[in-house]
Short mmCIF file of N, CA, C and O in Angstrom, two decimals:
data_model
loop_
_atom_site.label_atom_id
_atom_site.label_comp_id
_atom_site.label_asym_id
_atom_site.label_seq_id
_atom_site.Cartn_x
_atom_site.Cartn_y
_atom_site.Cartn_z
N GLN V 1 -287.93 48.03 -149.78
CA GLN V 1 -288.41 49.12 -150.63
C GLN V 1 -287.21 49.80 -151.30
O GLN V 1 -286.23 50.12 -150.63
N VAL V 2 -287.30 49.98 -152.60
CA VAL V 2 -286.23 50.62 -153.36
C VAL V 2 -286.78 51.88 -154.01
O VAL V 2 -287.91 51.89 -154.51
N GLN V 3 -285.99 52.94 -153.99
CA GLN V 3 -286.40 54.19 -154.63
C GLN V 3 -285.29 54.72 -155.50
O GLN V 3 -284.10 54.56 -155.19
N LEU V 4 -285.70 55.41 -156.57
CA LEU V 4 -284.77 56.15 -157.42
C LEU V 4 -285.19 57.61 -157.36
O LEU V 4 -286.36 57.93 -157.60
N VAL V 5 -284.24 58.49 -157.07
CA VAL V 5 -284.54 59.92 -156.97
C VAL V 5 -283.58 60.68 -157.89
O VAL V 5 -282.36 60.58 -157.75
N GLU V 6 -284.18 61.42 -158.82
CA GLU V 6 -283.39 62.19 -159.78
C GLU V 6 -283.23 63.63 -159.31
O GLU V 6 -284.06 64.15 -158.56
N SER V 7 -282.20 64.27 -159.84
CA SER V 7 -281.99 65.70 -159.59
C SER V 7 -281.19 66.27 -160.75
O SER V 7 -280.57 65.51 -161.52
N GLY V 8 -281.22 67.59 -160.87
CA GLY V 8 -280.35 68.26 -161.83
C GLY V 8 -281.00 68.81 -163.07
O GLY V 8 -280.33 69.42 -163.90
N GLY V 9 -282.29 68.62 -163.24
CA GLY V 9 -282.94 69.18 -164.41
C GLY V 9 -283.07 70.69 -164.30
O GLY V 9 -282.72 71.29 -163.29
N GLY V 10 -283.56 71.29 -165.38
CA GLY V 10 -283.75 72.74 -165.36
C GLY V 10 -283.87 73.32 -166.74
O GLY V 10 -284.06 72.59 -167.72
N LEU V 11 -283.74 74.64 -166.80
CA LEU V 11 -283.83 75.39 -168.05
C LEU V 11 -282.43 75.85 -168.45
O LEU V 11 -281.68 76.40 -167.63
N VAL V 12 -282.10 75.61 -169.71
CA VAL V 12 -280.77 75.99 -170.21
C VAL V 12 -280.91 76.46 -171.64
O VAL V 12 -281.82 76.03 -172.36
N GLN V 13 -280.02 77.33 -172.05
CA GLN V 13 -280.02 77.79 -173.44
C GLN V 13 -279.37 76.76 -174.34
O GLN V 13 -278.53 75.96 -173.91
N ALA V 14 -279.75 76.78 -175.60
CA ALA V 14 -279.14 75.89 -176.58
C ALA V 14 -277.63 76.06 -176.56
O ALA V 14 -277.12 77.19 -176.48
N GLY V 15 -276.94 74.93 -176.63
CA GLY V 15 -275.48 74.95 -176.54
C GLY V 15 -274.95 74.78 -175.14
O GLY V 15 -273.75 74.55 -174.95
N GLY V 16 -275.83 74.88 -174.16
CA GLY V 16 -275.41 74.76 -172.77
C GLY V 16 -275.31 73.33 -172.30
O GLY V 16 -275.46 72.38 -173.08
N SER V 17 -275.06 73.19 -171.00
CA SER V 17 -274.85 71.87 -170.40
C SER V 17 -275.68 71.71 -169.14
O SER V 17 -275.99 72.70 -168.46
N LEU V 18 -276.01 70.48 -168.84
CA LEU V 18 -276.66 70.11 -167.60
C LEU V 18 -276.16 68.74 -167.18
O LEU V 18 -275.78 67.93 -168.02
N ARG V 19 -276.18 68.51 -165.88
CA ARG V 19 -275.80 67.20 -165.36
C ARG V 19 -276.95 66.66 -164.52
O ARG V 19 -277.37 67.29 -163.54
N LEU V 20 -277.47 65.53 -164.93
CA LEU V 20 -278.53 64.86 -164.18
C LEU V 20 -277.91 63.79 -163.28
O LEU V 20 -276.93 63.14 -163.66
N SER V 21 -278.51 63.63 -162.12
CA SER V 21 -278.07 62.58 -161.20
C SER V 21 -279.26 61.77 -160.73
O SER V 21 -280.38 62.28 -160.68
N CYS V 22 -278.99 60.53 -160.39
CA CYS V 22 -280.04 59.64 -159.89
C CYS V 22 -279.42 58.77 -158.81
O CYS V 22 -278.38 58.13 -159.04
N ALA V 23 -280.06 58.75 -157.66
CA ALA V 23 -279.56 57.95 -156.54
C ALA V 23 -280.56 56.86 -156.20
O ALA V 23 -281.75 57.14 -156.02
N ALA V 24 -280.06 55.65 -156.11
CA ALA V 24 -280.90 54.51 -155.69
C ALA V 24 -280.70 54.29 -154.20
O ALA V 24 -279.57 54.34 -153.70
N SER V 25 -281.80 54.05 -153.52
CA SER V 25 -281.71 53.82 -152.08
C SER V 25 -282.70 52.74 -151.67
O SER V 25 -283.62 52.41 -152.40
N GLY V 26 -282.48 52.20 -150.47
CA GLY V 26 -283.37 51.18 -149.95
C GLY V 26 -282.66 49.85 -149.78
O GLY V 26 -281.44 49.78 -149.67
N SER V 27 -283.46 48.81 -149.81
CA SER V 27 -282.96 47.46 -149.55
C SER V 27 -282.38 46.85 -150.83
O SER V 27 -283.00 46.03 -151.47
N ILE V 28 -281.17 47.26 -151.15
CA ILE V 28 -280.55 46.90 -152.43
C ILE V 28 -279.47 45.85 -152.24
O ILE V 28 -278.60 46.01 -151.39
N SER V 29 -279.56 44.81 -153.08
CA SER V 29 -278.50 43.82 -153.11
C SER V 29 -277.56 44.08 -154.28
O SER V 29 -276.35 44.20 -154.11
N THR V 30 -278.14 44.17 -155.48
CA THR V 30 -277.34 44.36 -156.70
C THR V 30 -278.08 45.27 -157.65
O THR V 30 -279.29 45.12 -157.85
N ILE V 31 -277.35 46.20 -158.26
CA ILE V 31 -277.91 47.03 -159.32
C ILE V 31 -277.27 46.60 -160.62
O ILE V 31 -276.04 46.63 -160.75
N TYR V 32 -278.07 46.19 -161.57
CA TYR V 32 -277.57 45.76 -162.87
C TYR V 32 -277.53 46.98 -163.78
O TYR V 32 -276.91 47.98 -163.45
N ASN V 33 -278.19 46.94 -164.93
CA ASN V 33 -278.16 48.10 -165.82
C ASN V 33 -278.82 49.31 -165.18
O ASN V 33 -279.83 49.19 -164.49
N MET V 34 -278.22 50.49 -165.45
CA MET V 34 -278.84 51.77 -165.09
C MET V 34 -279.00 52.57 -166.37
O MET V 34 -278.07 52.60 -167.20
N ASN V 35 -280.14 53.19 -166.53
CA ASN V 35 -280.47 53.83 -167.80
C ASN V 35 -281.09 55.20 -167.59
O ASN V 35 -281.68 55.48 -166.54
N TRP V 36 -280.99 56.01 -168.63
CA TRP V 36 -281.73 57.27 -168.70
C TRP V 36 -282.65 57.20 -169.92
O TRP V 36 -282.21 56.87 -171.02
N TYR V 37 -283.92 57.50 -169.67
CA TYR V 37 -284.92 57.61 -170.73
C TYR V 37 -285.39 59.05 -170.76
O TYR V 37 -285.19 59.82 -169.81
N ARG V 38 -286.05 59.42 -171.84
CA ARG V 38 -286.70 60.72 -171.89
C ARG V 38 -288.00 60.61 -172.67
O ARG V 38 -288.17 59.73 -173.51
N GLN V 39 -288.90 61.53 -172.32
CA GLN V 39 -290.19 61.58 -173.01
C GLN V 39 -290.55 63.03 -173.26
O GLN V 39 -290.74 63.81 -172.32
N ALA V 40 -290.63 63.36 -174.53
CA ALA V 40 -291.04 64.71 -174.94
C ALA V 40 -292.55 64.73 -175.11
O ALA V 40 -293.17 63.67 -175.36
N PRO V 41 -293.18 65.90 -175.03
CA PRO V 41 -294.63 65.98 -175.18
C PRO V 41 -295.10 65.37 -176.51
O PRO V 41 -294.53 65.67 -177.57
N GLY V 42 -296.08 64.49 -176.43
CA GLY V 42 -296.63 63.88 -177.63
C GLY V 42 -295.79 62.79 -178.24
O GLY V 42 -296.12 62.26 -179.31
N LYS V 43 -294.70 62.42 -177.58
CA LYS V 43 -293.81 61.39 -178.12
C LYS V 43 -293.68 60.23 -177.15
O LYS V 43 -293.97 60.35 -175.97
N GLN V 44 -293.22 59.11 -177.67
CA GLN V 44 -293.00 57.93 -176.84
C GLN V 44 -291.72 58.10 -176.02
O GLN V 44 -290.80 58.82 -176.42
N ARG V 45 -291.69 57.42 -174.89
CA ARG V 45 -290.48 57.42 -174.08
C ARG V 45 -289.38 56.69 -174.85
O ARG V 45 -289.62 55.63 -175.44
N GLU V 46 -288.18 57.26 -174.83
CA GLU V 46 -287.09 56.65 -175.57
C GLU V 46 -285.85 56.50 -174.68
O GLU V 46 -285.61 57.31 -173.78
N LEU V 47 -285.07 55.46 -174.97
CA LEU V 47 -283.83 55.24 -174.24
C LEU V 47 -282.78 56.21 -174.75
O LEU V 47 -282.52 56.30 -175.94
N VAL V 48 -282.17 56.92 -173.81
CA VAL V 48 -281.14 57.90 -174.15
C VAL V 48 -279.75 57.30 -173.97
O VAL V 48 -278.89 57.42 -174.84
N ALA V 49 -279.53 56.67 -172.81
CA ALA V 49 -278.20 56.12 -172.51
C ALA V 49 -278.35 55.00 -171.49
O ALA V 49 -279.26 55.03 -170.65
N ALA V 50 -277.43 54.04 -171.58
CA ALA V 50 -277.46 52.89 -170.67
C ALA V 50 -276.04 52.56 -170.23
O ALA V 50 -275.08 52.78 -170.98
N ILE V 51 -275.93 52.03 -169.02
CA ILE V 51 -274.62 51.62 -168.52
C ILE V 51 -274.79 50.34 -167.69
O ILE V 51 -275.69 50.25 -166.86
N THR V 52 -273.94 49.37 -167.95
CA THR V 52 -273.98 48.12 -167.19
C THR V 52 -273.24 48.30 -165.87
O THR V 52 -272.54 49.31 -165.66
N ASN V 53 -273.35 47.32 -164.97
CA ASN V 53 -272.62 47.45 -163.71
C ASN V 53 -271.12 47.26 -163.90
O ASN V 53 -270.35 47.57 -163.00
N GLY V 54 -270.73 46.82 -165.11
CA GLY V 54 -269.31 46.74 -165.44
C GLY V 54 -268.78 47.99 -166.12
O GLY V 54 -267.58 48.10 -166.38
N GLY V 55 -269.69 48.91 -166.44
CA GLY V 55 -269.28 50.18 -167.02
C GLY V 55 -269.42 50.29 -168.53
O GLY V 55 -269.08 51.33 -169.11
N SER V 56 -269.94 49.27 -169.19
CA SER V 56 -270.17 49.38 -170.63
C SER V 56 -271.34 50.31 -170.88
O SER V 56 -272.34 50.26 -170.16
N THR V 57 -271.21 51.13 -171.92
CA THR V 57 -272.23 52.15 -172.19
C THR V 57 -272.81 52.00 -173.59
O THR V 57 -272.20 51.42 -174.49
N ASN V 58 -274.01 52.58 -173.73
CA ASN V 58 -274.69 52.58 -175.01
C ASN V 58 -275.51 53.86 -175.09
O ASN V 58 -276.07 54.30 -174.07
N TYR V 59 -275.56 54.46 -176.27
CA TYR V 59 -276.24 55.74 -176.43
C TYR V 59 -277.17 55.73 -177.63
O TYR V 59 -276.91 55.07 -178.64
N ALA V 60 -278.22 56.52 -177.54
CA ALA V 60 -279.06 56.78 -178.70
C ALA V 60 -278.23 57.58 -179.70
O ALA V 60 -277.40 58.41 -179.32
N ASP V 61 -278.48 57.35 -180.97
CA ASP V 61 -277.70 58.04 -182.00
C ASP V 61 -277.82 59.56 -181.86
O ASP V 61 -276.87 60.29 -182.13
N SER V 62 -278.98 60.03 -181.43
CA SER V 62 -279.23 61.47 -181.35
C SER V 62 -278.38 62.17 -180.28
O SER V 62 -278.26 63.40 -180.31
N VAL V 63 -277.80 61.42 -179.35
CA VAL V 63 -277.04 62.06 -178.28
C VAL V 63 -275.57 61.65 -178.27
O VAL V 63 -274.79 62.15 -177.46
N LYS V 64 -275.19 60.75 -179.15
CA LYS V 64 -273.79 60.30 -179.19
C LYS V 64 -272.85 61.49 -179.40
O LYS V 64 -273.10 62.34 -180.25
N GLY V 65 -271.80 61.51 -178.60
CA GLY V 65 -270.83 62.59 -178.70
C GLY V 65 -271.20 63.83 -177.90
O GLY V 65 -270.38 64.74 -177.74
N ARG V 66 -272.44 63.87 -177.39
CA ARG V 66 -272.88 65.04 -176.61
C ARG V 66 -273.19 64.68 -175.16
O ARG V 66 -272.99 65.48 -174.25
N PHE V 67 -273.71 63.48 -174.93
CA PHE V 67 -274.09 63.03 -173.60
C PHE V 67 -273.12 61.94 -173.13
O PHE V 67 -272.65 61.13 -173.93
N THR V 68 -272.88 61.92 -171.83
CA THR V 68 -272.04 60.89 -171.23
C THR V 68 -272.72 60.34 -169.98
O THR V 68 -273.08 61.11 -169.08
N ILE V 69 -272.91 59.03 -169.96
CA ILE V 69 -273.48 58.38 -168.79
C ILE V 69 -272.35 57.79 -167.95
O ILE V 69 -271.36 57.27 -168.49
N SER V 70 -272.49 57.89 -166.64
CA SER V 70 -271.50 57.32 -165.74
C SER V 70 -272.21 56.84 -164.47
O SER V 70 -273.34 57.25 -164.21
N ARG V 71 -271.53 56.00 -163.70
CA ARG V 71 -272.15 55.54 -162.48
C ARG V 71 -271.08 55.35 -161.41
O ARG V 71 -269.91 55.14 -161.71
N ASP V 72 -271.53 55.45 -160.16
CA ASP V 72 -270.66 55.19 -159.01
C ASP V 72 -271.30 54.04 -158.25
O ASP V 72 -272.30 54.24 -157.55
N ASN V 73 -270.73 52.86 -158.38
CA ASN V 73 -271.32 51.68 -157.75
C ASN V 73 -271.21 51.72 -156.23
O ASN V 73 -271.98 51.04 -155.54
N THR V 74 -270.28 52.49 -155.71
CA THR V 74 -270.15 52.58 -154.24
C THR V 74 -271.25 53.45 -153.64
O THR V 74 -271.57 53.31 -152.46
N LYS V 75 -271.82 54.33 -154.46
CA LYS V 75 -272.86 55.24 -153.97
C LYS V 75 -274.23 54.94 -154.59
O LYS V 75 -275.20 55.64 -154.30
N ASN V 76 -274.29 53.92 -155.44
CA ASN V 76 -275.56 53.56 -156.11
C ASN V 76 -276.15 54.75 -156.87
O ASN V 76 -277.34 55.03 -156.79
N THR V 77 -275.28 55.44 -157.59
CA THR V 77 -275.73 56.60 -158.35
C THR V 77 -275.38 56.45 -159.83
O THR V 77 -274.44 55.75 -160.20
N VAL V 78 -276.17 57.13 -160.65
CA VAL V 78 -275.90 57.22 -162.08
C VAL V 78 -276.07 58.68 -162.48
O VAL V 78 -276.92 59.39 -161.93
N HIS V 79 -275.23 59.11 -163.41
CA HIS V 79 -275.25 60.51 -163.84
C HIS V 79 -275.36 60.57 -165.36
O HIS V 79 -274.96 59.65 -166.06
N LEU V 80 -275.90 61.68 -165.84
CA LEU V 80 -275.94 61.93 -167.26
C LEU V 80 -275.43 63.35 -167.48
O LEU V 80 -276.11 64.31 -167.13
N GLN V 81 -274.24 63.46 -168.04
CA GLN V 81 -273.67 64.75 -168.38
C GLN V 81 -274.10 65.09 -169.80
O GLN V 81 -273.82 64.34 -170.74
N MET V 82 -274.83 66.20 -169.93
CA MET V 82 -275.38 66.59 -171.22
C MET V 82 -274.72 67.88 -171.66
O MET V 82 -274.76 68.89 -170.92
N THR V 83 -274.11 67.87 -172.83
CA THR V 83 -273.47 69.06 -173.38
C THR V 83 -274.04 69.37 -174.75
O THR V 83 -274.75 68.53 -175.34
N SER V 84 -273.72 70.54 -175.25
CA SER V 84 -274.22 70.97 -176.57
C SER V 84 -275.72 70.70 -176.70
O SER V 84 -276.18 70.16 -177.71
N LEU V 85 -276.46 71.10 -175.69
CA LEU V 85 -277.89 70.81 -175.67
C LEU V 85 -278.63 71.55 -176.77
O LEU V 85 -278.27 72.68 -177.15
N ARG V 86 -279.65 70.88 -177.28
CA ARG V 86 -280.47 71.39 -178.39
C ARG V 86 -281.92 71.49 -177.93
O ARG V 86 -282.34 70.75 -177.02
N PRO V 87 -282.71 72.35 -178.56
CA PRO V 87 -284.13 72.43 -178.18
C PRO V 87 -284.83 71.07 -178.27
O PRO V 87 -285.72 70.79 -177.46
N GLU V 88 -284.42 70.23 -179.20
CA GLU V 88 -285.05 68.91 -179.33
C GLU V 88 -284.69 67.95 -178.20
O GLU V 88 -285.24 66.85 -178.10
N ASP V 89 -283.78 68.34 -177.32
CA ASP V 89 -283.48 67.54 -176.13
C ASP V 89 -284.48 67.83 -175.00
O ASP V 89 -284.46 67.15 -173.96
N THR V 90 -285.34 68.80 -175.20
CA THR V 90 -286.35 69.13 -174.19
C THR V 90 -287.27 67.94 -173.95
O THR V 90 -287.85 67.39 -174.89
N ALA V 91 -287.37 67.54 -172.70
CA ALA V 91 -288.16 66.36 -172.33
C ALA V 91 -288.13 66.18 -170.82
O ALA V 91 -287.35 66.85 -170.13
N VAL V 92 -288.96 65.28 -170.36
CA VAL V 92 -288.82 64.79 -168.99
C VAL V 92 -287.85 63.60 -169.04
O VAL V 92 -288.05 62.67 -169.83
N TYR V 93 -286.83 63.65 -168.23
CA TYR V 93 -285.81 62.60 -168.20
C TYR V 93 -286.05 61.70 -166.99
O TYR V 93 -286.24 62.18 -165.88
N TYR V 94 -286.04 60.40 -167.25
CA TYR V 94 -286.31 59.41 -166.22
C TYR V 94 -285.11 58.50 -166.01
O TYR V 94 -284.53 57.99 -166.96
N CYS V 95 -284.81 58.27 -164.76
CA CYS V 95 -283.81 57.27 -164.39
C CYS V 95 -284.50 55.91 -164.26
O CYS V 95 -285.64 55.83 -163.77
N ASN V 96 -283.83 54.89 -164.72
CA ASN V 96 -284.38 53.53 -164.68
C ASN V 96 -283.27 52.56 -164.28
O ASN V 96 -282.13 52.73 -164.72
N ALA V 97 -283.59 51.60 -163.45
CA ALA V 97 -282.56 50.64 -163.03
C ALA V 97 -283.15 49.27 -162.79
O ALA V 97 -284.29 49.13 -162.31
N ASP V 98 -282.35 48.29 -163.11
CA ASP V 98 -282.69 46.88 -162.90
C ASP V 98 -282.01 46.48 -161.58
O ASP V 98 -280.78 46.44 -161.51
N ILE V 99 -282.83 46.21 -160.55
CA ILE V 99 -282.28 46.06 -159.20
C ILE V 99 -282.78 44.79 -158.55
O ILE V 99 -283.98 44.49 -158.58
N ARG V 100 -281.84 44.07 -157.93
CA ARG V 100 -282.22 42.95 -157.07
C ARG V 100 -282.17 43.44 -155.63
O ARG V 100 -281.14 43.92 -155.15
N SER V 101 -283.28 43.30 -154.95
CA SER V 101 -283.34 43.75 -153.55
C SER V 101 -282.74 42.69 -152.64
O SER V 101 -282.40 41.58 -153.07
N LYS V 102 -282.64 43.03 -151.37
CA LYS V 102 -282.09 42.08 -150.40
C LYS V 102 -283.03 40.91 -150.15
O LYS V 102 -282.62 39.90 -149.57
N THR V 103 -284.27 41.03 -150.58
CA THR V 103 -285.19 39.89 -150.52
C THR V 103 -285.02 38.99 -151.74
O THR V 103 -285.77 38.04 -151.92
N LEU V 104 -284.05 39.33 -152.61
CA LEU V 104 -283.68 38.60 -153.83
C LEU V 104 -284.69 38.79 -154.96
O LEU V 104 -284.57 38.12 -155.99
N ARG V 105 -285.64 39.69 -154.77
CA ARG V 105 -286.58 39.98 -155.84
C ARG V 105 -285.93 40.98 -156.81
O ARG V 105 -285.38 41.99 -156.38
N ARG V 106 -286.00 40.68 -158.10
CA ARG V 106 -285.37 41.53 -159.10
C ARG V 106 -286.45 42.22 -159.90
O ARG V 106 -287.30 41.59 -160.52
N LEU V 107 -286.43 43.57 -159.88
CA LEU V 107 -287.46 44.38 -160.54
C LEU V 107 -286.85 45.57 -161.28
O LEU V 107 -285.69 45.94 -161.04
N ASP V 108 -287.67 46.15 -162.11
CA ASP V 108 -287.33 47.36 -162.86
C ASP V 108 -287.90 48.54 -162.09
O ASP V 108 -289.09 48.56 -161.80
N TYR V 109 -287.04 49.50 -161.77
CA TYR V 109 -287.49 50.66 -161.01
C TYR V 109 -287.35 51.93 -161.83
O TYR V 109 -286.43 52.05 -162.68
N TRP V 110 -288.22 52.90 -161.55
CA TRP V 110 -288.21 54.18 -162.24
C TRP V 110 -288.19 55.32 -161.24
O TRP V 110 -288.81 55.25 -160.18
N GLY V 111 -287.48 56.39 -161.62
CA GLY V 111 -287.56 57.62 -160.85
C GLY V 111 -288.79 58.40 -161.24
O GLY V 111 -289.56 58.00 -162.13
N GLN V 112 -288.98 59.54 -160.59
CA GLN V 112 -290.18 60.34 -160.80
C GLN V 112 -290.07 61.25 -162.02
O GLN V 112 -291.06 61.79 -162.49
N GLY V 113 -288.87 61.40 -162.55
CA GLY V 113 -288.66 62.24 -163.71
C GLY V 113 -288.20 63.63 -163.35
O GLY V 113 -288.58 64.16 -162.30
N THR V 114 -287.38 64.21 -164.21
CA THR V 114 -286.92 65.58 -164.01
C THR V 114 -286.98 66.31 -165.36
O THR V 114 -286.58 65.76 -166.39
N GLN V 115 -287.52 67.51 -165.34
CA GLN V 115 -287.74 68.27 -166.57
C GLN V 115 -286.45 68.92 -167.04
O GLN V 115 -285.76 69.58 -166.24
N VAL V 116 -286.15 68.75 -168.31
CA VAL V 116 -285.06 69.46 -168.96
C VAL V 116 -285.66 70.28 -170.10
O VAL V 116 -286.34 69.72 -170.97
N THR V 117 -285.44 71.58 -170.07
CA THR V 117 -285.96 72.46 -171.10
C THR V 117 -284.80 73.23 -171.71
O THR V 117 -284.04 73.88 -170.99
N VAL V 118 -284.68 73.14 -173.03
CA VAL V 118 -283.60 73.81 -173.75
C VAL V 118 -284.23 74.88 -174.63
O VAL V 118 -285.02 74.58 -175.52
N SER V 119 -283.88 76.13 -174.38
CA SER V 119 -284.45 77.23 -175.14
C SER V 119 -283.54 77.58 -176.32
O SER V 119 -282.31 77.45 -176.25
N SER V 120 -284.17 78.01 -177.39
CA SER V 120 -283.39 78.34 -178.61
C SER V 120 -282.92 79.78 -178.58
O SER V 120 -283.33 80.59 -177.77
#
């Protein structure tokens, strides 16, 4: 059994910062890509940032220069440092990871989501 648990969401004023964290636990053999998605009310879920297990990163154009994704492979964690937050960043943020378990089954896992609200 593999789980992803997010933390760090909350309410912040525009221009502020938040740091999201996601920890993977359970019967894990290998974690490949780790990603952050977000879904705002009435909108589709969108990819915000991605990081490979080698550390290569990719960002949505809307967050480039403001958000930084990082991971600690020794702790099976991924973080999203968000700065210069805007009201349009308000959404539920989801951690997602491509994981091979110790049973060698490779699946896509999702966290439960954490709310980020940016007030103007």
